[in-house]
Each structure stands twice: as structure tokens, then as C-alpha cells.
Amino acid sequence: MSLIIKHCRSNGITSSFNLRIWRLNSTSMDVAAKKGEEEEEFRVLDILKKRDKVQKKVARRNDVQPDRADRMAVDQNWGNVWPGPKTFHPSSVPLPIRQGYVPKGQAPPGKKANAELMKIPNFLHLTPPVVKAQCEAIKQYCTEWPKLLNSEEAIEKHYPVEVITSDYCHASPSIRNPLARIVTLRVKLATLNLDKHARDKFLRLVGDRYDEKTDLVTITADRCPARKQNLDYVDYLLTACYHESLNVEEWEKDKTEDDMEYYDWDKNASKKSLVQWYLRMKNENVDLKDEQFIEYDISQIPNAESYKNAVSSLMNDGENESTVNNYAKEVRALLGLPEKLVV
Amino acid sequence: MNNSLIKLSKSHLSSKSQILPWAAITESHIHTSAPMCRVVSGKYRITKKRDRPLTYEMANPPHYIAHRKTWNSWNTSSLKDGLRRSETVLEDEFIRRFMTGTWHGLMCSEIIVKRQFNHIRVAAIVRRAISPTKMYFLLGYTEELLSNWLQCPVTLELQTVDSFKDVVFKYI
């Protein structure tokens, strides 16, 4: 049987030679078969066997399709070719891309069989026309921005409380990130409409959560495991602080000059001495009590109002060149001394 | 001999009840780990006949990562405060081993594992040595099994080449 198959593959004179030998061989085999099992023959040494060796058929498929990039129409919609994020595939990208480091004078490896191009993230699915089309598609789900909230000031006025949370996007089977639970609440202190006492108490309650420069109170909560709980907690903290600061406790009346958070000129010794000096100037010998000193109207004293402001700013803002100079000027004005000459 | 001495001292010490909590210290623990081999790892020696084929990945030693070649694993775990660091590394290594074993003798490049959200993209270059039918079967088989084990969608993004010679960058 194998002999016929052989014949097809060989050619010329050798084939006929081959054929003959094979026939001889096979006839001898046939004869042996006919003789039966009673007489066993020696096996024939096939010297030329090497030449008849069946060459193993290599399974090579030649039906590899040509590249899609070559068959693509020129006006092909690229969004249909590359609809989503995908690893780079050279046969569908009609660009002569090369990547790789090579010594000077050589061309970098081409796009085919280039693992470097497959590694890097590509944005072939986000070409400008595709982005435009997708934006158009999701436009129907958008609502118009309220017209009255056209500026930052308007937004701040109508929505004074600002809540800051973070969402995390990462590559992991779980979408949870423990950092997403942290909630920060920011509110401008001026929008809370607190009076002098309540403001002072509120600032004492919130401590270093108040920033003087921006007038913002920042409350951060991360103690609860879920964001919703933290959100409720910061709301509760703000509400509790607000209402507590409005309360006036019995013991708050015991506040002395040492507990004051700022310098109040009316309640300090400076006013007392000014009033005493003024009364002595007028040769009035009146014995005033502490309350009377505090309530004394200084508008009748010339230059006293600006002197009061100068002293208050010197004590509250600290000593610097401008406050000290201002103080000196006001004292000269109060005492009727000539102004300082600039030499 | 050392071993027996330690055992002896241990048994001797542990007989006294007050030293019992200290038993762990009296044992000698030897910890071993693979050597780094900074000088030779990831580098290939030049052969006499200059006939060792190298891919682009192999031709550039590890210190050229981020200069001449990029990482084979892309994920957010390696960033600062990234989550699931060790798990990610282990899963990536598992994917690599599973792929090289399943596509036996067909992989012509390193296996690139890219993660986006919970989606794992596995990219590689494969030899066209088996019939497309078998290749499609292996593709589905690999995706199905990996997504079952890792509990997230896995996509295989393969590129095929005729033979290994197509990915050879140079011979040394």
C-alpha cells in the first residue's frame, strides 16, 4: 500500500527503480504470506530504505488572513474598528508605528511582534470624533445648570456648607477603598450669623479647626467605617457646636479680664487712666466706680476715639512699626503736643 | 552535634516552668531567601558562535526598565498607598505560570498582565503552531478558568506570529 503513495512523491528514473524494488520486496512478502506460517523466512535487508523514508508532513496552514488594516476602506469609521480599550494589535492599526531602543543608525523594531507596543496603554479608542460622539450621546441625561447660580459668590451664598469626599479608582477586584470614608465639612464662620459671645464660644469649641485667614471652619471625620455615617457625624458636630455656642451658662458670667480672648479697651486700665487724667485736667474731683469708668462716654474727650483705636490695635495686632507709630501719633494728638518732626 | 545540643538545652530548660515562655528564643531559627544576584540576574551571556536568540525584552537588562522597556505588570497596587500589593503580585505570577503551561511552547514573549478596575487583560505573542480551532479552545479555556479562580473578568489579547524567529531582536 505504501508503495503507491511513495510513487506520487518521487520522480524520474529513481522512481521506476524504486518501484521495481518495492515490487520485488512486496512480491517476496506476498510469497511468504502465501506459503503460510509453517515456513518462516528471514527478513530481507532493505539497503535503500533510507531513500524511501516518508518525509513527515509539516502542517503549515497558509490561510492566514491578510491584515485588517490593508483591507480597510479609507473612510472607515475608526470607532467601529477600535470600540473600547484594547491591547495594541498591529494588524488592525493602519499606522507605521515603531518602538524600541536600537543603536544609532538602525531602525527601531516595527509594529508586528513588538511586545513593547502591547505593554503601553493606548488611547486608540478615544479619538476626538469618538469622544465627541459619546459626549453627544450622554447629553440627553444632563440637566441645565441653574441660572441664578452663575457665580462663585452666588453659590457660596445659597450653599454655604461644603462637603469634601474622595472617590478612589484603582485596579483591584474590589471597588472599596478605606480612604473613601473620610468626610470633610467646610463652612464660612461668617455665614453662621453668630453674635459676639456665641462666636467666641464657637471658636473655643472648634479649636484649631478654624482658620483665621480664610474664615473657614473645617471639620473632618474618619472614625466610622462608612461614608454615610461620617457624613451624619460631621453634620451632627456642626449642629451641636452651633447650638452649644448659643447657650449662655451661669458660670460664663465669671469671665475675668485674664480670660478675654482679645483686648477690650473699655474694660482696661488704659481707659481708667485716660478718664482720670481728663477729669483732673478739668479740676473735677469725682470718685468713679469701676462700672462708671467702663460706661464713661469718651466722645467728649478730644482725640480719645482715635487714641482708643490706636491702643486696641497695638494690643490686639501686636507691636510693629505701623501700630507703634500710630500710637505715638495719637498720644501726641491727645496730649496736644506738636507732631513729630521728620529730621 | 549542634542540633542535639540545642535539643538537649531545650529539654533541659523547658523542664523548668519559669523559662518556658522563653523557649522560642533558645531555638535557632534559620531564615533563607533567594539571593538577589544583582549582577547576573536578567542578563544573558554571549555565546561563542553568537547564535543565542534574544527578544527585545531579553536584550535589555532589568535596569533599563522604564528607560528602554516597560513593566510587564500594569496595576495600581504598586503606587503609593496601593491596595492588595502581595495578592496582586502572586496572582500575576500565577497567571504567567498558567499561561506558559497551557500554551505550552507557544509563548514567544513575556506575558503582560494589565489591570483596569476589576478587569485583567493578559497580552502575549503566540506562535501559529497549532490550528486555529485549538487556539480558540485554549483561549476560551484560559479565560474561563482564570476568571473563575481570580473572580474577575479576564481577557486574553493575543498576537500571533509565524515562528519564534519573528520576535528575535538580536543574536548574541
PDB file of N, CA and C in Angstrom, chain A residues 59-61 63-64 84-90 99-103 106 109 111-122 169-174 176-179, chain B residues 56-57 68-72 74-77 81 83-84 91 109 112 114-118 121 123-125 128 131-132 150-152 157-162 166-167 169:
ATOM      1  N   ALA A  59       2.488  20.403   9.020  1.00  0.00           N
ATOM      2  CA  ALA A  59       1.180  21.049   8.963  1.00  0.00           C
ATOM      3  C   ALA A  59       1.363  22.552   8.924  1.00  0.00           C
ATOM      4  N   ARG A  60       1.467  23.080   7.749  1.00  0.00           N
ATOM      5  CA  ARG A  60       1.600  24.538   7.579  1.00  0.00           C
ATOM      6  C   ARG A  60       0.328  25.067   6.973  1.00  0.00           C
ATOM      7  N   ARG A  61      -0.285  25.929   7.671  1.00  0.00           N
ATOM      8  CA  ARG A  61      -1.517  26.492   7.111  1.00  0.00           C
ATOM      9  C   ARG A  61      -1.190  27.819   6.467  1.00  0.00           C
ATOM     10  N   ASP A  63      -3.546  29.760   5.344  1.00  0.00           N
ATOM     11  CA  ASP A  63      -4.775  30.549   5.244  1.00  0.00           C
ATOM     12  C   ASP A  63      -4.799  31.683   6.273  1.00  0.00           C
ATOM     13  N   VAL A  64      -3.593  32.248   6.576  1.00  0.00           N
ATOM     14  CA  VAL A  64      -3.566  33.398   7.471  1.00  0.00           C
ATOM     15  C   VAL A  64      -4.157  34.591   6.732  1.00  0.00           C
ATOM     16  N   GLY A  84     -13.401  49.846  22.090  1.00  0.00           N
ATOM     17  CA  GLY A  84     -13.118  50.017  23.508  1.00  0.00           C
ATOM     18  C   GLY A  84     -11.643  49.903  23.791  1.00  0.00           C
ATOM     19  N   PRO A  85     -11.252  50.047  25.063  1.00  0.00           N
ATOM     20  CA  PRO A  85      -9.835  49.894  25.394  1.00  0.00           C
ATOM     21  C   PRO A  85      -9.355  48.481  25.074  1.00  0.00           C
ATOM     22  N   LYS A  86      -8.242  48.375  24.421  1.00  0.00           N
ATOM     23  CA  LYS A  86      -7.746  47.081  23.975  1.00  0.00           C
ATOM     24  C   LYS A  86      -6.231  47.154  23.855  1.00  0.00           C
ATOM     25  N   THR A  87      -5.599  46.010  24.005  1.00  0.00           N
ATOM     26  CA  THR A  87      -4.158  45.970  23.779  1.00  0.00           C
ATOM     27  C   THR A  87      -3.873  46.228  22.309  1.00  0.00           C
ATOM     28  N   PHE A  88      -2.752  46.870  22.054  1.00  0.00           N
ATOM     29  CA  PHE A  88      -2.391  47.205  20.680  1.00  0.00           C
ATOM     30  C   PHE A  88      -2.337  45.949  19.817  1.00  0.00           C
ATOM     31  N   HIS A  89      -2.979  46.005  18.645  1.00  0.00           N
ATOM     32  CA  HIS A  89      -2.912  44.883  17.719  1.00  0.00           C
ATOM     33  C   HIS A  89      -2.447  45.401  16.366  1.00  0.00           C
ATOM     34  N   PRO A  90      -1.283  44.954  15.878  1.00  0.00           N
ATOM     35  CA  PRO A  90      -0.688  45.591  14.683  1.00  0.00           C
ATOM     36  C   PRO A  90      -1.510  45.421  13.419  1.00  0.00           C
ATOM     37  N   GLN A  99       8.660  51.014  17.724  1.00  0.00           N
ATOM     38  CA  GLN A  99       9.073  51.321  19.089  1.00  0.00           C
ATOM     39  C   GLN A  99      10.210  50.420  19.503  1.00  0.00           C
ATOM     40  N   GLY A 100      11.128  50.981  20.246  1.00  0.00           N
ATOM     41  CA  GLY A 100      12.251  50.207  20.744  1.00  0.00           C
ATOM     42  C   GLY A 100      13.529  50.992  20.639  1.00  0.00           C
ATOM     43  N   TYR A 101      14.461  50.682  21.530  1.00  0.00           N
ATOM     44  CA  TYR A 101      15.746  51.370  21.533  1.00  0.00           C
ATOM     45  C   TYR A 101      16.737  50.555  20.717  1.00  0.00           C
ATOM     46  N   VAL A 102      17.362  51.178  19.757  1.00  0.00           N
ATOM     47  CA  VAL A 102      18.365  50.490  18.942  1.00  0.00           C
ATOM     48  C   VAL A 102      19.595  51.377  18.841  1.00  0.00           C
ATOM     49  N   PRO A 103      20.744  50.778  18.562  1.00  0.00           N
ATOM     50  CA  PRO A 103      21.943  51.592  18.361  1.00  0.00           C
ATOM     51  C   PRO A 103      21.752  52.562  17.208  1.00  0.00           C
ATOM     52  N   GLN A 106      20.253  52.358  13.179  1.00  0.00           N
ATOM     53  CA  GLN A 106      19.320  51.262  12.890  1.00  0.00           C
ATOM     54  C   GLN A 106      17.886  51.750  13.053  1.00  0.00           C
ATOM     55  N   PRO A 109      12.391  48.408  16.092  1.00  0.00           N
ATOM     56  CA  PRO A 109      11.507  47.310  15.686  1.00  0.00           C
ATOM     57  C   PRO A 109      10.136  47.824  15.248  1.00  0.00           C
ATOM     58  N   LYS A 111       5.908  47.445  14.089  1.00  0.00           N
ATOM     59  CA  LYS A 111       4.743  47.224  14.949  1.00  0.00           C
ATOM     60  C   LYS A 111       4.411  45.752  15.114  1.00  0.00           C
ATOM     61  N   LYS A 112       4.834  44.897  14.190  1.00  0.00           N
ATOM     62  CA  LYS A 112       4.475  43.481  14.291  1.00  0.00           C
ATOM     63  C   LYS A 112       5.407  42.750  15.246  1.00  0.00           C
ATOM     64  N   ALA A 113       4.810  41.892  16.064  1.00  0.00           N
ATOM     65  CA  ALA A 113       5.554  41.103  17.043  1.00  0.00           C
ATOM     66  C   ALA A 113       6.371  41.993  17.962  1.00  0.00           C
ATOM     67  N   ASN A 114       5.829  43.153  18.299  1.00  0.00           N
ATOM     68  CA  ASN A 114       6.519  44.087  19.175  1.00  0.00           C
ATOM     69  C   ASN A 114       5.799  44.117  20.518  1.00  0.00           C
ATOM     70  N   ALA A 115       6.407  43.478  21.513  1.00  0.00           N
ATOM     71  CA  ALA A 115       5.736  43.378  22.816  1.00  0.00           C
ATOM     72  C   ALA A 115       5.679  44.728  23.524  1.00  0.00           C
ATOM     73  N   GLU A 116       6.633  45.605  23.209  1.00  0.00           N
ATOM     74  CA  GLU A 116       6.640  46.920  23.876  1.00  0.00           C
ATOM     75  C   GLU A 116       5.370  47.701  23.557  1.00  0.00           C
ATOM     76  N   LEU A 117       4.917  47.591  22.314  1.00  0.00           N
ATOM     77  CA  LEU A 117       3.699  48.307  21.932  1.00  0.00           C
ATOM     78  C   LEU A 117       2.481  47.718  22.624  1.00  0.00           C
ATOM     79  N   MET A 118       2.548  46.440  22.940  1.00  0.00           N
ATOM     80  CA  MET A 118       1.398  45.807  23.612  1.00  0.00           C
ATOM     81  C   MET A 118       1.340  46.178  25.087  1.00  0.00           C
ATOM     82  N   LYS A 119       2.514  46.527  25.653  1.00  0.00           N
ATOM     83  CA  LYS A 119       2.537  46.824  27.084  1.00  0.00           C
ATOM     84  C   LYS A 119       1.924  48.177  27.387  1.00  0.00           C
ATOM     85  N   ILE A 120       2.294  49.169  26.588  1.00  0.00           N
ATOM     86  CA  ILE A 120       1.898  50.527  26.957  1.00  0.00           C
ATOM     87  C   ILE A 120       0.406  50.733  26.732  1.00  0.00           C
ATOM     88  N   PRO A 121      -0.250  51.517  27.605  1.00  0.00           N
ATOM     89  CA  PRO A 121      -1.667  51.800  27.407  1.00  0.00           C
ATOM     90  C   PRO A 121      -1.844  52.677  26.177  1.00  0.00           C
ATOM     91  N   ASN A 122      -2.843  52.384  25.383  1.00  0.00           N
ATOM     92  CA  ASN A 122      -3.089  53.230  24.214  1.00  0.00           C
ATOM     93  C   ASN A 122      -4.466  53.880  24.318  1.00  0.00           C
ATOM     94  N   CYS A 169     -10.271  55.232  42.410  1.00  0.00           N
ATOM     95  CA  CYS A 169     -10.433  54.370  41.245  1.00  0.00           C
ATOM     96  C   CYS A 169      -9.140  53.570  41.115  1.00  0.00           C
ATOM     97  N   HIS A 170      -9.196  52.291  41.317  1.00  0.00           N
ATOM     98  CA  HIS A 170      -7.953  51.517  41.246  1.00  0.00           C
ATOM     99  C   HIS A 170      -8.207  50.147  40.662  1.00  0.00           C
ATOM    100  N   ALA A 171      -7.119  49.499  40.265  1.00  0.00           N
ATOM    101  CA  ALA A 171      -7.216  48.191  39.631  1.00  0.00           C
ATOM    102  C   ALA A 171      -7.190  47.114  40.696  1.00  0.00           C
ATOM    103  N   SER A 172      -8.348  46.588  40.988  1.00  0.00           N
ATOM    104  CA  SER A 172      -8.452  45.568  42.024  1.00  0.00           C
ATOM    105  C   SER A 172      -9.816  44.916  41.901  1.00  0.00           C
ATOM    106  N   PRO A 173      -9.958  43.677  42.326  1.00  0.00           N
ATOM    107  CA  PRO A 173     -11.279  43.051  42.228  1.00  0.00           C
ATOM    108  C   PRO A 173     -12.327  43.746  43.084  1.00  0.00           C
ATOM    109  N   SER A 174     -11.884  44.454  44.117  1.00  0.00           N
ATOM    110  CA  SER A 174     -12.834  45.140  44.978  1.00  0.00           C
ATOM    111  C   SER A 174     -12.852  46.628  44.640  1.00  0.00           C
ATOM    112  N   ARG A 176     -13.899  48.819  46.810  1.00  0.00           N
ATOM    113  CA  ARG A 176     -13.863  49.541  48.089  1.00  0.00           C
ATOM    114  C   ARG A 176     -12.455  50.053  48.358  1.00  0.00           C
ATOM    115  N   ASN A 177     -12.411  51.263  48.908  1.00  0.00           N
ATOM    116  CA  ASN A 177     -11.144  51.790  49.375  1.00  0.00           C
ATOM    117  C   ASN A 177     -11.415  52.439  50.732  1.00  0.00           C
ATOM    118  N   PRO A 178     -10.678  52.033  51.769  1.00  0.00           N
ATOM    119  CA  PRO A 178     -10.974  52.571  53.103  1.00  0.00           C
ATOM    120  C   PRO A 178     -10.833  54.089  53.188  1.00  0.00           C
ATOM    121  N   LEU A 179     -10.036  54.684  52.298  1.00  0.00           N
ATOM    122  CA  LEU A 179      -9.843  56.137  52.364  1.00  0.00           C
ATOM    123  C   LEU A 179     -11.086  56.896  51.894  1.00  0.00           C
TER     124      LEU A 179
ATOM    125  N   TYR B  56      13.474  41.435  22.319  1.00  0.00           N
ATOM    126  CA  TYR B  56      13.772  42.808  22.757  1.00  0.00           C
ATOM    127  C   TYR B  56      13.778  42.878  24.276  1.00  0.00           C
ATOM    128  N   GLU B  57      12.824  42.149  24.865  1.00  0.00           N
ATOM    129  CA  GLU B  57      12.704  42.124  26.322  1.00  0.00           C
ATOM    130  C   GLU B  57      13.968  41.556  26.964  1.00  0.00           C
ATOM    131  N   ARG B  68      14.263  51.768  28.475  1.00  0.00           N
ATOM    132  CA  ARG B  68      14.193  51.193  27.136  1.00  0.00           C
ATOM    133  C   ARG B  68      13.032  50.217  26.992  1.00  0.00           C
ATOM    134  N   LYS B  69      12.575  49.679  28.104  1.00  0.00           N
ATOM    135  CA  LYS B  69      11.425  48.780  28.051  1.00  0.00           C
ATOM    136  C   LYS B  69      10.526  49.072  29.242  1.00  0.00           C
ATOM    137  N   THR B  70       9.281  48.620  29.160  1.00  0.00           N
ATOM    138  CA  THR B  70       8.350  48.917  30.251  1.00  0.00           C
ATOM    139  C   THR B  70       8.079  47.685  31.079  1.00  0.00           C
ATOM    140  N   TRP B  71       7.277  47.863  32.095  1.00  0.00           N
ATOM    141  CA  TRP B  71       6.952  46.787  33.012  1.00  0.00           C
ATOM    142  C   TRP B  71       6.032  45.775  32.329  1.00  0.00           C
ATOM    143  N   ASN B  72       6.063  44.558  32.838  1.00  0.00           N
ATOM    144  CA  ASN B  72       5.166  43.534  32.313  1.00  0.00           C
ATOM    145  C   ASN B  72       3.864  43.464  33.091  1.00  0.00           C
ATOM    146  N   TRP B  74       0.930  45.872  34.850  1.00  0.00           N
ATOM    147  CA  TRP B  74       0.411  47.234  34.985  1.00  0.00           C
ATOM    148  C   TRP B  74      -0.747  47.196  35.950  1.00  0.00           C
ATOM    149  N   ASN B  75      -0.561  47.825  37.117  1.00  0.00           N
ATOM    150  CA  ASN B  75      -1.665  47.894  38.078  1.00  0.00           C
ATOM    151  C   ASN B  75      -1.445  49.076  39.006  1.00  0.00           C
ATOM    152  N   THR B  76      -2.434  49.336  39.847  1.00  0.00           N
ATOM    153  CA  THR B  76      -2.327  50.473  40.762  1.00  0.00           C
ATOM    154  C   THR B  76      -1.824  50.050  42.135  1.00  0.00           C
ATOM    155  N   SER B  77      -1.569  48.763  42.315  1.00  0.00           N
ATOM    156  CA  SER B  77      -1.127  48.316  43.634  1.00  0.00           C
ATOM    157  C   SER B  77       0.266  48.821  43.950  1.00  0.00           C
ATOM    158  N   ASP B  81       0.333  53.887  48.669  1.00  0.00           N
ATOM    159  CA  ASP B  81      -0.925  53.520  49.327  1.00  0.00           C
ATOM    160  C   ASP B  81      -1.771  52.596  48.457  1.00  0.00           C
ATOM    161  N   LEU B  83      -3.546  49.197  47.201  1.00  0.00           N
ATOM    162  CA  LEU B  83      -4.149  48.097  47.951  1.00  0.00           C
ATOM    163  C   LEU B  83      -3.748  46.766  47.340  1.00  0.00           C
ATOM    164  N   ARG B  84      -3.820  45.698  48.111  1.00  0.00           N
ATOM    165  CA  ARG B  84      -3.600  44.331  47.661  1.00  0.00           C
ATOM    166  C   ARG B  84      -2.263  44.163  46.932  1.00  0.00           C
ATOM    167  N   GLU B  91      -0.983  36.829  42.144  1.00  0.00           N
ATOM    168  CA  GLU B  91      -1.925  36.495  41.073  1.00  0.00           C
ATOM    169  C   GLU B  91      -1.270  36.638  39.708  1.00  0.00           C
ATOM    170  N   SER B 109       6.746  35.595  23.861  1.00  0.00           N
ATOM    171  CA  SER B 109       7.132  36.817  24.569  1.00  0.00           C
ATOM    172  C   SER B 109       6.794  36.654  26.041  1.00  0.00           C
ATOM    173  N   ILE B 112       2.129  39.758  29.512  1.00  0.00           N
ATOM    174  CA  ILE B 112       1.867  41.097  30.024  1.00  0.00           C
ATOM    175  C   ILE B 112       0.516  41.076  30.730  1.00  0.00           C
ATOM    176  N   LYS B 114      -2.230  43.369  32.495  1.00  0.00           N
ATOM    177  CA  LYS B 114      -2.669  44.739  32.720  1.00  0.00           C
ATOM    178  C   LYS B 114      -4.000  44.682  33.451  1.00  0.00           C
ATOM    179  N   ARG B 115      -4.116  45.500  34.485  1.00  0.00           N
ATOM    180  CA  ARG B 115      -5.361  45.509  35.254  1.00  0.00           C
ATOM    181  C   ARG B 115      -6.033  46.867  35.138  1.00  0.00           C
ATOM    182  N   GLN B 116      -7.327  46.822  34.827  1.00  0.00           N
ATOM    183  CA  GLN B 116      -8.123  48.047  34.818  1.00  0.00           C
ATOM    184  C   GLN B 116      -9.375  47.752  35.621  1.00  0.00           C
ATOM    185  N   PHE B 117      -9.577  48.508  36.694  1.00  0.00           N
ATOM    186  CA  PHE B 117     -10.689  48.242  37.606  1.00  0.00           C
ATOM    187  C   PHE B 117     -10.618  46.784  38.040  1.00  0.00           C
ATOM    188  N   ASN B 118     -11.686  45.996  37.818  1.00  0.00           N
ATOM    189  CA  ASN B 118     -11.565  44.593  38.205  1.00  0.00           C
ATOM    190  C   ASN B 118     -11.278  43.717  36.987  1.00  0.00           C
ATOM    191  N   ARG B 121      -6.370  42.168  31.828  1.00  0.00           N
ATOM    192  CA  ARG B 121      -6.043  41.921  30.428  1.00  0.00           C
ATOM    193  C   ARG B 121      -4.705  41.216  30.377  1.00  0.00           C
ATOM    194  N   ALA B 123      -1.893  39.963  27.826  1.00  0.00           N
ATOM    195  CA  ALA B 123      -1.441  40.095  26.449  1.00  0.00           C
ATOM    196  C   ALA B 123      -0.173  39.283  26.259  1.00  0.00           C
ATOM    197  N   ALA B 124      -0.016  38.709  25.068  1.00  0.00           N
ATOM    198  CA  ALA B 124       1.177  37.918  24.780  1.00  0.00           C
ATOM    199  C   ALA B 124       1.278  37.714  23.278  1.00  0.00           C
ATOM    200  N   ILE B 125       2.456  37.272  22.852  1.00  0.00           N
ATOM    201  CA  ILE B 125       2.659  36.923  21.443  1.00  0.00           C
ATOM    202  C   ILE B 125       2.759  35.405  21.354  1.00  0.00           C
ATOM    203  N   ARG B 128       2.036  30.532  15.683  1.00  0.00           N
ATOM    204  CA  ARG B 128       0.926  29.881  14.987  1.00  0.00           C
ATOM    205  C   ARG B 128       1.289  28.429  14.700  1.00  0.00           C
ATOM    206  N   SER B 131      -3.582  24.593  15.203  1.00  0.00           N
ATOM    207  CA  SER B 131      -4.675  25.028  14.337  1.00  0.00           C
ATOM    208  C   SER B 131      -5.514  26.084  15.048  1.00  0.00           C
ATOM    209  N   PRO B 132      -6.161  26.948  14.266  1.00  0.00           N
ATOM    210  CA  PRO B 132      -6.989  27.990  14.874  1.00  0.00           C
ATOM    211  C   PRO B 132      -8.052  27.425  15.798  1.00  0.00           C
ATOM    212  N   LEU B 150      -9.703  33.835  39.776  1.00  0.00           N
ATOM    213  CA  LEU B 150      -9.398  35.177  40.266  1.00  0.00           C
ATOM    214  C   LEU B 150     -10.660  35.972  40.568  1.00  0.00           C
ATOM    215  N   GLN B 151     -11.808  35.439  40.206  1.00  0.00           N
ATOM    216  CA  GLN B 151     -13.101  36.073  40.488  1.00  0.00           C
ATOM    217  C   GLN B 151     -13.205  37.466  39.863  1.00  0.00           C
ATOM    218  N   CYS B 152     -12.693  37.618  38.661  1.00  0.00           N
ATOM    219  CA  CYS B 152     -12.903  38.856  37.931  1.00  0.00           C
ATOM    220  C   CYS B 152     -12.733  38.559  36.442  1.00  0.00           C
ATOM    221  N   GLU B 157      -5.574  38.909  25.115  1.00  0.00           N
ATOM    222  CA  GLU B 157      -5.399  39.699  23.897  1.00  0.00           C
ATOM    223  C   GLU B 157      -4.097  39.255  23.256  1.00  0.00           C
ATOM    224  N   LEU B 158      -4.229  38.302  22.338  1.00  0.00           N
ATOM    225  CA  LEU B 158      -3.032  37.673  21.787  1.00  0.00           C
ATOM    226  C   LEU B 158      -2.710  38.215  20.414  1.00  0.00           C
ATOM    227  N   GLN B 159      -1.426  38.160  20.123  1.00  0.00           N
ATOM    228  CA  GLN B 159      -0.963  38.478  18.773  1.00  0.00           C
ATOM    229  C   GLN B 159      -0.231  37.230  18.300  1.00  0.00           C
ATOM    230  N   THR B 160      -0.452  36.846  17.042  1.00  0.00           N
ATOM    231  CA  THR B 160       0.191  35.615  16.564  1.00  0.00           C
ATOM    232  C   THR B 160       1.323  35.955  15.607  1.00  0.00           C
ATOM    233  N   VAL B 161       2.353  35.111  15.649  1.00  0.00           N
ATOM    234  CA  VAL B 161       3.468  35.238  14.707  1.00  0.00           C
ATOM    235  C   VAL B 161       3.709  33.869  14.088  1.00  0.00           C
ATOM    236  N   ASP B 162       4.410  33.863  12.959  1.00  0.00           N
ATOM    237  CA  ASP B 162       4.655  32.603  12.261  1.00  0.00           C
ATOM    238  C   ASP B 162       5.569  31.686  13.058  1.00  0.00           C
ATOM    239  N   ASP B 166      10.345  35.524  14.462  1.00  0.00           N
ATOM    240  CA  ASP B 166       9.779  36.844  14.239  1.00  0.00           C
ATOM    241  C   ASP B 166       9.997  37.786  15.420  1.00  0.00           C
ATOM    242  N   VAL B 167      10.117  37.209  16.624  1.00  0.00           N
ATOM    243  CA  VAL B 167      10.280  38.076  17.786  1.00  0.00           C
ATOM    244  C   VAL B 167      11.744  38.256  18.166  1.00  0.00           C
ATOM    245  N   PHE B 169      15.170  39.723  18.434  1.00  0.00           N
ATOM    246  CA  PHE B 169      15.662  41.097  18.259  1.00  0.00           C
ATOM    247  C   PHE B 169      17.115  41.078  17.806  1.00  0.00           C
TER     248      PHE B 169
END
